[in-house]
Amino acid sequence: MDINSFSPMMPTSPLSMINQVKFEDEPDLKDLFITVDEPESHVTTIETFITYRIITKTTRGEFDSSEFEVRRRYQDFIWLKGKLEEAHPTLIIPPLPEKFIVKGMVERFNDDFIETRRKALHKFLNRIADHPTLTFNEDFKIFLTAQAWELSSHKKQGPGLLSRMGQTVRAVASSMRGVKSRPEEFMEMNSFIETFSQKINLIDKISQRIYKEERDYYDEMKEYGPVHILWSASEEDLVDTLKGVASCIDKCCKATEKQMAGLSETLLPVVHEYVLYSEILMGVMKRRDQIQAELDSKVEALSYKKADPDLLTEEIGKLEDKVECANNALKADWDRWKQNMQNDIKSAFTDMAEENIHYYEQCLATWESFLSSQTNLPLEETSEDKS
């Protein structure tokens, strides 16, 4: 069976699904390299949007060439994510950045917003490329290689409106019925997701607040130093002291700016990505429960003989396979995701700690040098004199 053929609408044998999501002994050799760069603004009479250049380099035999260059807009990324969720309902699909950034942070389509989104889209595609199953998805390959008109044509080949409506109605009906007996391991998984979501959302909010407060502090410091220079013009006896203070403030201001840049590039994006991951995980659990709820309803119908027993028995057999496939896929991907999450979070906080140490050492050395220059004595002797 084709590795990309699993979908909620197509039963797959448990054995083939286990083979599909068996992540052990993954090859270390990377054979797919993706870069997202060169954002470009497009203005039409109807809308304004940004496209991004996507360069793909690969040594895989299933690609017609070793290098591709296409342009994609945000809506194309949304389409890709949707197709991956359709094909692999219980795999953990990487999150996309939000369509609109939080109100009050930056204006839409300004340079900071576009660059932040570009980095997030770059990470989205590379997480897919590094995933042992998603990387071989046919829609992913088309996204990376097809020209704009070819991608547009491919999008129209999906299921029709009535088919999609039927899938949605069945999904809603299953979710309304709920799951009678979720397996214990998925109960634990769901509990972890709820706790993780609460904690990571809180960390995200506090981190954003700290960043805002540091920016306010930085803005105040930029005005603080020049005041001492102006003051020194009218205080002849304090000229050296006031200019020395102004110099220290200027150095600390530059160190603060560098620290903020580190915070915005290393910690904030990682924490916020896992806020989005927490929402993805909830969606994955919901889709798993929908598949099981559909099976439970058929089993219940058979027990009450609400339909043809032979037909129900056949449907139940297919649904049992689908549930087993969904469970196996989620369990395999869960362990992989948790390991990646722990590595990412640990790395982000370690980097933040190193940035903070360097920042405070810089500021401390700056002020110690100022004290030394004012007393013309080593710091140790100055402390003895004060005592």
PDB file of C-alpha atoms in Angstrom, residues 117 123 157 162 170 176 214 223 274 297 300 331 362:
ATOM      1  CA  ARG A 117       5.901  34.822   9.571  1.00  0.00           C
ATOM      2  CA  LYS A 123      10.143  26.004  10.343  1.00  0.00           C
ATOM      3  CA  GLN A 157      -9.159  17.717  -7.813  1.00  0.00           C
ATOM      4  CA  LEU A 162     -21.203  17.238  -0.980  1.00  0.00           C
ATOM      5  CA  ARG A 170     -20.360  12.243  10.287  1.00  0.00           C
ATOM      6  CA  MET A 176     -21.730  14.582  19.763  1.00  0.00           C
ATOM      7  CA  GLU A 214      12.176  45.248  28.785  1.00  0.00           C
ATOM      8  CA  GLU A 223      16.509  59.001  26.985  1.00  0.00           C
ATOM      9  CA  TYR A 274       4.312  25.044  21.435  1.00  0.00           C
ATOM     10  CA  SER A 297     -22.049   3.612  17.434  1.00  0.00           C
ATOM     11  CA  GLU A 300     -24.254  -0.337  19.680  1.00  0.00           C
ATOM     12  CA  LYS A 331       1.280   6.488  19.858  1.00  0.00           C
ATOM     13  CA  GLN A 362      28.443  43.102  30.750  1.00  0.00           C
TER      14      GLN A 362
END
